[in-house]
Amino acid sequence: MLKAHSSVTALLRTTGISIRPEVTTLRNVACMQHLLGAVRWKSQLRPAPLLTARPSRALIDEQISIQGRFLPPNCPVTVRAHMHSEEGDLWEAFSHYNTDENGVVNLTKDPSVGGSYFGCEPMGLFWALHPAPSAREGLRLRKRDVETPYVVQLSLWEGHMTSDQDTMDELAGCLAALSVERWYMAPHTRRVEIRQNGVVGTLFLPSGPGPFPAMVDLWGIGGGLNEYRSALFASKGIASLSLAYFGHKDIPGPPNQINVGDDYFRSAYNLLQDHQEVCGERIGLIGLSYGVYLVLHMATHIGLKPKCVIGINGPVGSNDKWPSMMSGSSLKAVDEHGNFTVKDMTMPYNIAKDNKIKIETLECPLLYILGEDDNNCASVESANEIEEVLRSAGKAQLFTRLSYPGAGHLIEPPYSPNTSVSLWRAKPKRIRAFWGGHPAPHAAAQEDAWKKMFDFMDCNLRR
């Protein structure tokens, strides 16, 4: 005890702290040793760098706050995000920051000075995700299993690093790391597979008691069944039926052409209308790309009475070339660079009058969202024609246009990375789909359009 007391006393004297000789109990010596440790930590050490993300588990369209603390003041750092897609491909983004005088970097308010994006972009690490240099060509990030999250790894690095430097050594220079979960489905949202009366789809229902307002959700000529937008709708309180109409194993007939007609879409709408947890008088339609033509057709030609329609970058009509175009075999759909695009085919003047939507018969509000850099569909020209026809019919008040410079064809939920070109078909010849869009303005368009789309649905489905 005397030896311990002597050691503690000598060390405390170096700090200017004195003790009385009579304080010699083991308990007091232990307290003094603890005090000595606190003094040394405070005078000589600094907390380890800390990276935080709040919330660490959120829906894909929700912002999170990312912050690095306990860093050297006014020093360069890199924040990196990386994740693996469901197919196993690596996607990543990184950005350069400089800490403030307190050794803090806050992505909510601090500007990026380099890397995958520039400026103050709180969610830049997510919308700027892109395939790693070693990844396969022509990737597009799409969620197939909405009941599992994307798990994104965030890490904080010393200095301004490039992507190549990051992959050289995963340990050197890494100051802190954590993972966040990005979900398309909120807890207690219900997913119900629909195989009824020939209808193929997935119904998503919000948590809690119904009945709920609802949407019928159609995608484009990629075919299959895409659920993630409907899952998000239900997570926000709107029931949604994601509907397949071609290119799905449960739909009979050749996979590369549309084998269903008006009866199919009428059955899908009626199925949703008759569901006990859906308010049958409060149903809207939403379509992307070719899905725009289909939802406009449903609203004007087959006797349905939706409360509203949302179209995202789609045509005003169809034509006889769609079946061959679906499989990418139409030479007119492939440009000189091997890019698959239907922009010329969807120009209103290239669509026969009999194949156009009779938009003048529309009886509900229409929100048309377009990217001015859409390189796949004649969206600007389609919007112009729709607006002109409705104006001539005395229905201008039904039309709302959201137009976004620099945005491409695939305007999706917020913070989703844009793909301007992706692989459309690998065999017998590699053909790429040319979507268009520039990362930052496309991301801004997705965020703004998503908010205004919900405002539109709230106004027309809930009131």
Short mmCIF file of C-alpha atoms in Angstrom, two decimals:
data_model
loop_
_atom_site.label_atom_id
_atom_site.label_comp_id
_atom_site.label_asym_id
_atom_site.label_seq_id
_atom_site.Cartn_x
_atom_site.Cartn_y
_atom_site.Cartn_z
CA MET A 1 0.00 0.00 0.00
CA LEU A 2 2.83 2.39 0.89
CA LYS A 3 4.50 1.64 -2.44
CA ALA A 4 1.27 2.35 -4.31
CA HIS A 5 0.73 5.50 -2.29
CA SER A 6 4.25 6.70 -3.04
CA SER A 7 3.86 6.08 -6.76
CA VAL A 8 0.53 7.88 -6.94
CA THR A 9 1.81 10.78 -4.86
CA ALA A 10 4.84 11.26 -7.08
CA LEU A 11 2.79 11.23 -10.25
CA LEU A 12 0.16 13.59 -8.87
CA ARG A 13 2.83 16.08 -7.93
CA THR A 14 3.74 16.42 -11.62
CA THR A 15 0.21 17.66 -12.21
CA GLY A 16 0.32 20.15 -9.32
CA ILE A 17 -2.07 18.08 -7.15
CA SER A 18 -0.99 17.42 -3.51
CA ILE A 19 -2.38 14.95 -0.93
CA ARG A 20 -2.10 14.71 2.81
CA PRO A 21 0.10 11.87 4.21
CA GLU A 22 -2.75 10.52 6.40
CA VAL A 23 -4.80 9.59 3.30
CA THR A 24 -3.42 6.07 2.98
CA THR A 25 -6.34 3.66 2.70
CA LEU A 26 -6.48 1.30 -0.26
CA ARG A 27 -9.81 2.76 -1.25
CA ASN A 28 -8.39 6.27 -1.39
CA VAL A 29 -5.31 5.09 -3.27
CA ALA A 30 -7.61 3.46 -5.85
CA CYS A 31 -9.58 6.69 -6.18
CA MET A 32 -6.35 8.62 -6.66
CA GLN A 33 -5.20 6.18 -9.34
CA HIS A 34 -8.52 6.67 -11.15
CA LEU A 35 -8.09 10.43 -10.86
CA LEU A 36 -4.59 10.16 -12.22
CA GLY A 37 -5.87 8.24 -15.25
CA ALA A 38 -8.48 10.90 -15.93
CA VAL A 39 -5.89 13.66 -15.69
CA ARG A 40 -3.52 11.88 -18.08
CA TRP A 41 -6.37 11.20 -20.61
CA LYS A 42 -7.50 14.80 -20.50
CA SER A 43 -4.05 16.24 -20.86
CA GLN A 44 -2.48 13.87 -23.38
CA LEU A 45 -5.14 11.97 -25.36
CA ARG A 46 -8.04 12.71 -27.69
CA PRO A 47 -11.12 10.51 -28.29
CA ALA A 48 -10.91 8.17 -31.26
CA PRO A 49 -12.49 9.45 -34.50
CA LEU A 50 -16.22 8.77 -34.57
CA LEU A 51 -18.54 8.39 -37.58
CA THR A 52 -22.29 8.57 -36.95
CA ALA A 53 -25.38 8.20 -39.16
CA ARG A 54 -28.83 9.00 -37.79
CA PRO A 55 -31.08 7.19 -38.27
CA SER A 56 -29.05 4.11 -39.14
CA ARG A 57 -32.17 2.29 -40.32
CA ALA A 58 -34.54 4.22 -42.60
CA LEU A 59 -36.68 4.07 -45.70
CA ILE A 60 -34.88 4.66 -48.98
CA ASP A 61 -36.56 8.05 -49.46
CA GLU A 62 -35.63 9.38 -46.01
CA GLN A 63 -32.62 11.58 -45.36
CA ILE A 64 -30.03 10.58 -42.80
CA SER A 65 -27.52 12.83 -41.04
CA ILE A 66 -23.87 11.75 -41.40
CA GLN A 67 -21.20 13.31 -39.21
CA GLY A 68 -17.54 12.71 -38.36
CA ARG A 69 -16.17 13.98 -35.04
CA PHE A 70 -13.01 13.99 -32.93
CA LEU A 71 -10.86 14.61 -36.00
CA PRO A 72 -7.89 16.95 -36.37
CA PRO A 73 -9.08 20.50 -37.09
CA ASN A 74 -8.93 21.90 -40.63
CA CYS A 75 -7.77 18.63 -42.14
CA PRO A 76 -8.76 16.76 -45.34
CA VAL A 77 -10.87 13.62 -44.98
CA THR A 78 -12.75 11.29 -47.33
CA VAL A 79 -16.15 9.77 -46.63
CA ARG A 80 -16.90 6.63 -48.61
CA ALA A 81 -20.04 4.56 -49.16
CA HIS A 82 -20.06 1.10 -50.66
CA MET A 83 -22.52 -1.77 -50.92
CA HIS A 84 -23.21 -4.90 -52.92
CA SER A 85 -26.28 -5.23 -55.11
CA GLU A 86 -28.47 -8.31 -54.93
CA GLU A 87 -26.48 -9.66 -57.88
CA GLY A 88 -23.23 -9.25 -55.91
CA ASP A 89 -21.83 -6.24 -57.78
CA LEU A 90 -19.93 -3.58 -55.84
CA TRP A 91 -21.30 -0.03 -55.93
CA GLU A 92 -19.47 2.87 -54.32
CA ALA A 93 -19.28 6.62 -53.91
CA PHE A 94 -16.78 8.82 -52.10
CA SER A 95 -16.41 12.49 -51.40
CA HIS A 96 -13.78 14.87 -50.08
CA TYR A 97 -14.35 17.16 -47.11
CA ASN A 98 -12.31 19.41 -44.85
CA THR A 99 -12.94 19.35 -41.10
CA ASP A 100 -13.79 22.57 -39.28
CA GLU A 101 -11.82 24.18 -36.46
CA ASN A 102 -13.43 21.75 -34.00
CA GLY A 103 -12.43 18.66 -35.98
CA VAL A 104 -15.99 18.02 -37.20
CA VAL A 105 -17.36 17.25 -40.67
CA ASN A 106 -21.13 17.39 -41.12
CA LEU A 107 -22.50 16.21 -44.47
CA THR A 108 -25.80 17.99 -43.82
CA LYS A 109 -24.19 21.42 -44.06
CA ASP A 110 -20.60 21.06 -45.27
CA PRO A 111 -19.70 21.12 -48.98
CA SER A 112 -17.90 18.32 -50.74
CA VAL A 113 -14.79 19.63 -52.50
CA GLY A 114 -14.22 16.61 -54.73
CA GLY A 115 -14.91 12.96 -55.42
CA SER A 116 -18.23 11.59 -56.69
CA TYR A 117 -20.05 14.91 -56.25
CA PHE A 118 -19.46 18.54 -55.29
CA GLY A 119 -21.22 21.00 -53.00
CA CYS A 120 -23.52 20.52 -50.03
CA GLU A 121 -25.37 17.27 -50.76
CA PRO A 122 -26.53 15.58 -47.53
CA MET A 123 -27.48 12.38 -49.42
CA GLY A 124 -24.82 12.54 -52.12
CA LEU A 125 -23.15 9.32 -50.97
CA PHE A 126 -26.35 7.46 -51.88
CA TRP A 127 -27.53 9.01 -55.14
CA ALA A 128 -23.94 9.14 -56.44
CA LEU A 129 -23.36 5.40 -55.98
CA HIS A 130 -21.89 3.90 -59.15
CA PRO A 131 -20.40 0.55 -60.14
CA ALA A 132 -16.83 0.05 -58.94
CA PRO A 133 -14.13 0.05 -61.65
CA SER A 134 -13.97 -3.76 -61.52
CA ALA A 135 -17.74 -4.22 -61.90
CA ARG A 136 -19.54 -5.64 -64.93
CA GLU A 137 -20.53 -3.34 -67.79
CA GLY A 138 -23.93 -1.70 -68.04
CA LEU A 139 -25.27 -2.22 -64.52
CA ARG A 140 -28.48 -0.68 -63.21
CA LEU A 141 -29.32 -0.78 -59.52
CA ARG A 142 -32.84 -2.15 -58.94
CA LYS A 143 -34.26 -3.79 -55.81
CA ARG A 144 -35.91 -7.12 -56.43
CA ASP A 145 -36.52 -8.30 -52.86
CA VAL A 146 -38.22 -5.41 -51.06
CA GLU A 147 -38.41 -7.39 -47.81
CA THR A 148 -34.68 -7.00 -47.29
CA PRO A 149 -32.68 -3.75 -47.09
CA TYR A 150 -29.68 -2.45 -48.90
CA VAL A 151 -26.87 -2.49 -46.35
CA VAL A 152 -24.53 0.41 -47.08
CA GLN A 153 -21.09 0.57 -45.47
CA LEU A 154 -19.92 4.08 -44.59
CA SER A 155 -16.30 4.78 -43.75
CA LEU A 156 -14.15 7.77 -42.85
CA TRP A 157 -10.64 8.06 -44.24
CA GLU A 158 -7.66 10.28 -43.61
CA GLY A 159 -6.81 12.63 -46.49
CA HIS A 160 -8.45 13.10 -49.87
CA MET A 161 -8.45 9.62 -51.39
CA THR A 162 -9.55 8.35 -54.77
CA SER A 163 -11.55 5.22 -55.45
CA ASP A 164 -8.43 3.39 -56.62
CA GLN A 165 -6.61 4.22 -53.39
CA ASP A 166 -9.55 2.94 -51.34
CA THR A 167 -9.39 -0.49 -52.95
CA MET A 168 -5.61 -0.81 -52.48
CA ASP A 169 -5.78 -1.37 -48.76
CA GLU A 170 -9.03 -1.51 -46.81
CA LEU A 171 -7.28 -0.88 -43.48
CA ALA A 172 -4.67 1.80 -44.12
CA GLY A 173 -6.01 5.24 -43.26
CA CYS A 174 -9.52 4.13 -42.25
CA LEU A 175 -10.47 6.15 -39.19
CA ALA A 176 -14.00 4.90 -38.49
CA ALA A 177 -16.75 2.86 -40.11
CA LEU A 178 -20.38 1.81 -39.70
CA SER A 179 -23.26 0.36 -41.69
CA VAL A 180 -26.75 1.72 -42.43
CA GLU A 181 -29.88 -0.04 -43.67
CA ARG A 182 -31.95 1.43 -46.48
CA TRP A 183 -35.44 -0.09 -46.77
CA TYR A 184 -38.25 0.04 -49.31
CA MET A 185 -40.73 -1.46 -46.88
CA ALA A 186 -41.62 0.00 -43.48
CA PRO A 187 -42.25 -2.36 -40.55
CA HIS A 188 -45.72 -3.94 -40.58
CA THR A 189 -46.33 -3.05 -44.24
CA ARG A 190 -47.97 -6.08 -45.84
CA ARG A 191 -46.95 -7.70 -49.12
CA VAL A 192 -49.55 -9.90 -50.84
CA GLU A 193 -48.86 -11.80 -54.07
CA ILE A 194 -51.78 -11.57 -56.51
CA ARG A 195 -52.55 -14.41 -58.92
CA GLN A 196 -56.29 -13.99 -59.33
CA ASN A 197 -58.58 -13.89 -62.37
CA GLY A 198 -55.48 -13.98 -64.56
CA VAL A 199 -54.03 -10.87 -62.87
CA VAL A 200 -50.33 -11.03 -61.94
CA GLY A 201 -49.07 -8.53 -59.43
CA THR A 202 -48.18 -7.71 -55.85
CA LEU A 203 -50.41 -5.74 -53.52
CA PHE A 204 -48.83 -3.70 -50.74
CA LEU A 205 -51.02 -2.61 -47.83
CA PRO A 206 -50.11 -0.06 -45.15
CA SER A 207 -50.04 -0.98 -41.49
CA GLY A 208 -53.11 -0.18 -39.43
CA PRO A 209 -56.82 -0.30 -40.20
CA GLY A 210 -58.15 0.53 -43.64
CA PRO A 211 -59.71 1.25 -45.95
CA PHE A 212 -56.83 3.01 -47.70
CA PRO A 213 -56.56 5.10 -50.84
CA ALA A 214 -54.73 3.13 -53.51
CA MET A 215 -52.67 3.24 -56.71
CA VAL A 216 -52.25 0.87 -59.64
CA ASP A 217 -48.52 0.92 -60.46
CA LEU A 218 -47.18 0.10 -63.96
CA TRP A 219 -43.62 0.14 -65.25
CA GLY A 220 -42.15 0.17 -68.74
CA ILE A 221 -40.98 -2.08 -71.52
CA GLY A 222 -38.38 -3.79 -69.36
CA GLY A 223 -41.20 -6.14 -68.37
CA GLY A 224 -41.49 -8.30 -65.26
CA LEU A 225 -42.78 -7.16 -61.89
CA ASN A 226 -41.18 -4.21 -60.13
CA GLU A 227 -42.35 -3.76 -56.57
CA TYR A 228 -40.20 -1.14 -54.90
CA ARG A 229 -42.25 1.96 -55.73
CA SER A 230 -45.45 0.26 -54.54
CA ALA A 231 -43.72 -0.87 -51.35
CA LEU A 232 -42.79 2.74 -50.60
CA PHE A 233 -46.32 3.96 -51.36
CA ALA A 234 -47.73 1.52 -48.81
CA SER A 235 -45.04 2.50 -46.31
CA LYS A 236 -46.43 6.05 -46.59
CA GLY A 237 -50.07 5.04 -46.16
CA ILE A 238 -51.24 4.42 -49.74
CA ALA A 239 -52.10 0.88 -50.82
CA SER A 240 -50.51 0.00 -54.16
CA LEU A 241 -50.86 -2.80 -56.69
CA SER A 242 -47.67 -3.34 -58.68
CA LEU A 243 -48.96 -4.88 -61.89
CA ALA A 244 -47.10 -7.07 -64.39
CA TYR A 245 -48.37 -7.02 -67.97
CA PHE A 246 -45.67 -8.80 -69.98
CA GLY A 247 -42.30 -10.50 -69.57
CA HIS A 248 -43.43 -12.47 -66.51
CA LYS A 249 -43.45 -16.25 -66.18
CA ASP A 250 -47.04 -16.29 -64.90
CA ILE A 251 -48.43 -14.42 -67.90
CA PRO A 252 -49.14 -16.81 -70.81
CA GLY A 253 -47.84 -16.26 -74.30
CA PRO A 254 -44.55 -15.09 -75.88
CA PRO A 255 -42.45 -13.32 -73.21
CA ASN A 256 -41.32 -10.45 -75.45
CA GLN A 257 -44.69 -9.00 -76.36
CA ILE A 258 -47.82 -7.82 -74.63
CA ASN A 259 -50.34 -10.67 -74.52
CA VAL A 260 -52.98 -8.98 -72.38
CA GLY A 261 -55.68 -6.50 -73.34
CA ASP A 262 -58.26 -4.19 -71.85
CA ASP A 263 -59.96 -6.97 -69.89
CA TYR A 264 -56.73 -7.65 -68.02
CA PHE A 265 -56.28 -4.05 -66.88
CA ARG A 266 -59.97 -3.72 -66.06
CA SER A 267 -59.77 -6.88 -63.92
CA ALA A 268 -56.73 -5.57 -62.07
CA TYR A 269 -58.46 -2.27 -61.33
CA ASN A 270 -61.66 -3.99 -60.21
CA LEU A 271 -59.70 -6.40 -58.02
CA LEU A 272 -58.14 -3.46 -56.20
CA GLN A 273 -61.45 -1.59 -56.06
CA ASP A 274 -63.22 -4.56 -54.46
CA HIS A 275 -60.54 -5.25 -51.84
CA GLN A 276 -61.92 -4.86 -48.33
CA GLU A 277 -58.96 -2.76 -47.20
CA VAL A 278 -59.07 -0.37 -50.15
CA CYS A 279 -61.34 2.65 -50.52
CA GLY A 280 -62.81 1.81 -53.93
CA GLU A 281 -63.67 5.42 -54.74
CA ARG A 282 -60.12 6.66 -54.13
CA ILE A 283 -57.89 4.87 -56.63
CA GLY A 284 -55.26 6.46 -58.86
CA LEU A 285 -52.92 5.23 -61.60
CA ILE A 286 -49.18 5.71 -62.06
CA GLY A 287 -46.97 4.67 -64.97
CA LEU A 288 -43.36 5.08 -66.05
CA SER A 289 -42.29 5.02 -69.72
CA TYR A 290 -44.64 2.71 -71.68
CA GLY A 291 -46.63 2.45 -68.48
CA VAL A 292 -47.70 6.07 -69.09
CA TYR A 293 -49.47 5.07 -72.29
CA LEU A 294 -51.16 2.21 -70.45
CA VAL A 295 -52.44 4.25 -67.49
CA LEU A 296 -53.73 6.97 -69.84
CA HIS A 297 -55.43 4.26 -71.87
CA MET A 298 -56.99 2.86 -68.68
CA ALA A 299 -58.22 6.32 -67.69
CA THR A 300 -59.78 7.17 -71.05
CA HIS A 301 -60.71 4.03 -73.00
CA ILE A 302 -61.95 1.15 -70.86
CA GLY A 303 -64.63 2.64 -68.62
CA LEU A 304 -62.61 3.15 -65.44
CA LYS A 305 -62.92 6.26 -63.32
CA PRO A 306 -59.62 6.82 -61.47
CA LYS A 307 -59.32 9.83 -59.18
CA CYS A 308 -55.97 10.86 -60.65
CA VAL A 309 -53.18 9.78 -63.01
CA ILE A 310 -49.40 10.23 -62.72
CA GLY A 311 -47.19 9.76 -65.79
CA ILE A 312 -43.39 9.76 -65.76
CA ASN A 313 -41.59 10.16 -69.09
CA GLY A 314 -43.96 8.29 -71.36
CA PRO A 315 -45.62 8.44 -74.81
CA VAL A 316 -49.08 9.60 -75.88
CA GLY A 317 -49.72 6.45 -77.90
CA SER A 318 -48.54 3.07 -79.10
CA ASN A 319 -47.80 1.66 -82.53
CA ASP A 320 -47.44 -1.57 -84.44
CA LYS A 321 -43.72 -1.84 -83.76
CA TRP A 322 -44.00 -2.39 -80.00
CA PRO A 323 -43.75 -6.23 -80.06
CA SER A 324 -40.42 -6.27 -81.92
CA MET A 325 -39.22 -3.29 -79.92
CA MET A 326 -39.83 -5.17 -76.67
CA SER A 327 -37.21 -7.73 -77.59
CA GLY A 328 -34.80 -5.13 -78.90
CA SER A 329 -34.95 -6.65 -82.38
CA SER A 330 -36.27 -3.56 -84.15
CA LEU A 331 -33.40 -1.87 -85.96
CA LYS A 332 -35.20 1.44 -85.68
CA ALA A 333 -34.92 1.17 -81.88
CA VAL A 334 -31.11 0.90 -81.93
CA ASP A 335 -29.01 3.93 -82.80
CA GLU A 336 -25.62 3.99 -84.50
CA HIS A 337 -23.83 3.55 -81.17
CA GLY A 338 -25.68 0.37 -80.24
CA ASN A 339 -27.97 2.20 -77.82
CA PHE A 340 -31.59 1.08 -77.59
CA THR A 341 -33.89 4.12 -77.64
CA VAL A 342 -37.46 4.68 -78.71
CA LYS A 343 -37.26 8.46 -78.71
CA ASP A 344 -37.93 8.76 -82.44
CA MET A 345 -40.65 6.09 -82.39
CA THR A 346 -42.50 7.88 -79.58
CA MET A 347 -42.55 11.30 -81.24
CA PRO A 348 -46.24 12.23 -81.46
CA TYR A 349 -45.96 12.81 -85.21
CA ASN A 350 -44.70 9.22 -85.64
CA ILE A 351 -47.72 7.71 -83.89
CA ALA A 352 -50.80 7.09 -85.98
CA LYS A 353 -53.88 9.04 -84.92
CA ASP A 354 -55.85 5.86 -84.24
CA ASN A 355 -53.10 4.66 -81.88
CA LYS A 356 -53.05 7.82 -79.79
CA ILE A 357 -54.74 8.29 -76.47
CA LYS A 358 -57.98 10.25 -76.75
CA ILE A 359 -56.69 12.54 -74.06
CA GLU A 360 -59.55 14.99 -74.59
CA THR A 361 -61.82 12.46 -72.84
CA LEU A 362 -59.78 12.53 -69.64
CA GLU A 363 -61.92 13.34 -66.60
CA CYS A 364 -59.40 13.34 -63.73
CA PRO A 365 -56.27 15.35 -62.84
CA LEU A 366 -53.05 14.32 -64.59
CA LEU A 367 -49.56 14.98 -63.23
CA TYR A 368 -46.92 14.55 -65.96
CA ILE A 369 -43.30 14.37 -64.77
CA LEU A 370 -40.55 14.67 -67.36
CA GLY A 371 -36.80 14.79 -67.55
CA GLU A 372 -35.59 17.23 -70.17
CA ASP A 373 -32.54 15.04 -70.81
CA ASP A 374 -34.66 11.93 -71.43
CA ASN A 375 -32.83 10.13 -74.21
CA ASN A 376 -35.17 7.15 -74.36
CA CYS A 377 -38.62 8.63 -74.92
CA ALA A 378 -40.03 11.79 -76.50
CA SER A 379 -41.27 13.03 -73.14
CA VAL A 380 -41.14 16.78 -73.77
CA GLU A 381 -43.01 16.44 -77.05
CA SER A 382 -45.56 14.09 -75.47
CA ALA A 383 -46.21 16.53 -72.63
CA ASN A 384 -46.64 19.36 -75.12
CA GLU A 385 -49.24 17.43 -77.07
CA ILE A 386 -51.17 16.36 -73.97
CA GLU A 387 -51.25 19.93 -72.70
CA GLU A 388 -52.40 21.32 -76.05
CA VAL A 389 -55.17 18.75 -76.49
CA LEU A 390 -56.50 19.32 -72.98
CA ARG A 391 -56.39 23.08 -73.46
CA SER A 392 -58.34 22.78 -76.71
CA ALA A 393 -60.89 20.58 -74.94
CA GLY A 394 -61.37 23.18 -72.18
CA LYS A 395 -59.66 20.91 -69.62
CA ALA A 396 -56.38 22.75 -69.05
CA GLN A 397 -57.04 22.72 -65.30
CA LEU A 398 -56.59 18.93 -65.25
CA PHE A 399 -52.96 19.07 -66.39
CA THR A 400 -49.90 19.68 -64.21
CA ARG A 401 -46.40 19.46 -65.67
CA LEU A 402 -43.19 19.00 -63.69
CA SER A 403 -40.20 19.55 -65.98
CA TYR A 404 -36.60 18.99 -64.84
CA PRO A 405 -33.51 20.15 -66.77
CA GLY A 406 -30.68 17.61 -66.66
CA ALA A 407 -32.93 14.75 -65.54
CA GLY A 408 -33.15 11.58 -67.58
CA HIS A 409 -35.76 8.91 -68.26
CA LEU A 410 -35.60 6.89 -65.04
CA ILE A 411 -37.04 9.30 -62.47
CA GLU A 412 -37.39 7.02 -59.46
CA PRO A 413 -37.70 7.39 -55.65
CA PRO A 414 -35.28 9.87 -54.04
CA TYR A 415 -31.62 9.08 -53.46
CA SER A 416 -31.64 6.25 -56.00
CA PRO A 417 -28.56 6.42 -58.25
CA ASN A 418 -29.29 7.30 -61.86
CA THR A 419 -28.02 5.08 -64.66
CA SER A 420 -27.71 6.96 -67.94
CA VAL A 421 -26.84 3.83 -69.94
CA SER A 422 -27.42 0.19 -69.00
CA LEU A 423 -27.18 -3.19 -70.70
CA TRP A 424 -30.50 -3.97 -72.38
CA ARG A 425 -29.65 -7.27 -74.03
CA ALA A 426 -26.49 -9.40 -74.02
CA LYS A 427 -27.30 -11.98 -76.73
CA PRO A 428 -27.03 -12.46 -79.62
CA LYS A 429 -25.68 -8.91 -79.71
CA ARG A 430 -24.91 -6.56 -76.86
CA ILE A 431 -27.37 -3.65 -76.89
CA ARG A 432 -27.47 -0.86 -74.33
CA ALA A 433 -30.49 1.18 -73.26
CA PHE A 434 -29.80 4.89 -73.38
CA TRP A 435 -31.71 6.61 -70.55
CA GLY A 436 -29.97 9.99 -70.18
CA GLY A 437 -29.67 12.23 -67.15
CA HIS A 438 -26.81 13.85 -65.23
CA PRO A 439 -26.21 12.72 -61.63
CA ALA A 440 -26.75 15.91 -59.60
CA PRO A 441 -29.72 17.44 -61.48
CA HIS A 442 -31.31 14.01 -61.83
CA ALA A 443 -31.01 13.48 -58.07
CA ALA A 444 -32.56 16.89 -57.42
CA ALA A 445 -35.43 16.03 -59.80
CA GLN A 446 -36.14 12.74 -58.04
CA GLU A 447 -36.28 14.42 -54.64
CA ASP A 448 -38.54 17.26 -55.78
CA ALA A 449 -40.83 15.12 -57.93
CA TRP A 450 -41.33 12.56 -55.15
CA LYS A 451 -42.51 15.21 -52.71
CA LYS A 452 -44.84 16.85 -55.24
CA MET A 453 -46.15 13.46 -56.33
CA PHE A 454 -47.26 12.75 -52.76
CA ASP A 455 -48.79 16.21 -52.49
CA PHE A 456 -50.73 15.42 -55.69
CA MET A 457 -51.91 12.04 -54.37
CA ASP A 458 -52.86 13.52 -51.00
CA CYS A 459 -54.90 16.22 -52.72
CA ASN A 460 -56.76 13.82 -55.03
CA LEU A 461 -56.98 10.60 -53.02
CA ARG A 462 -57.41 11.72 -49.43
CA ARG A 463 -59.67 14.78 -49.66
#
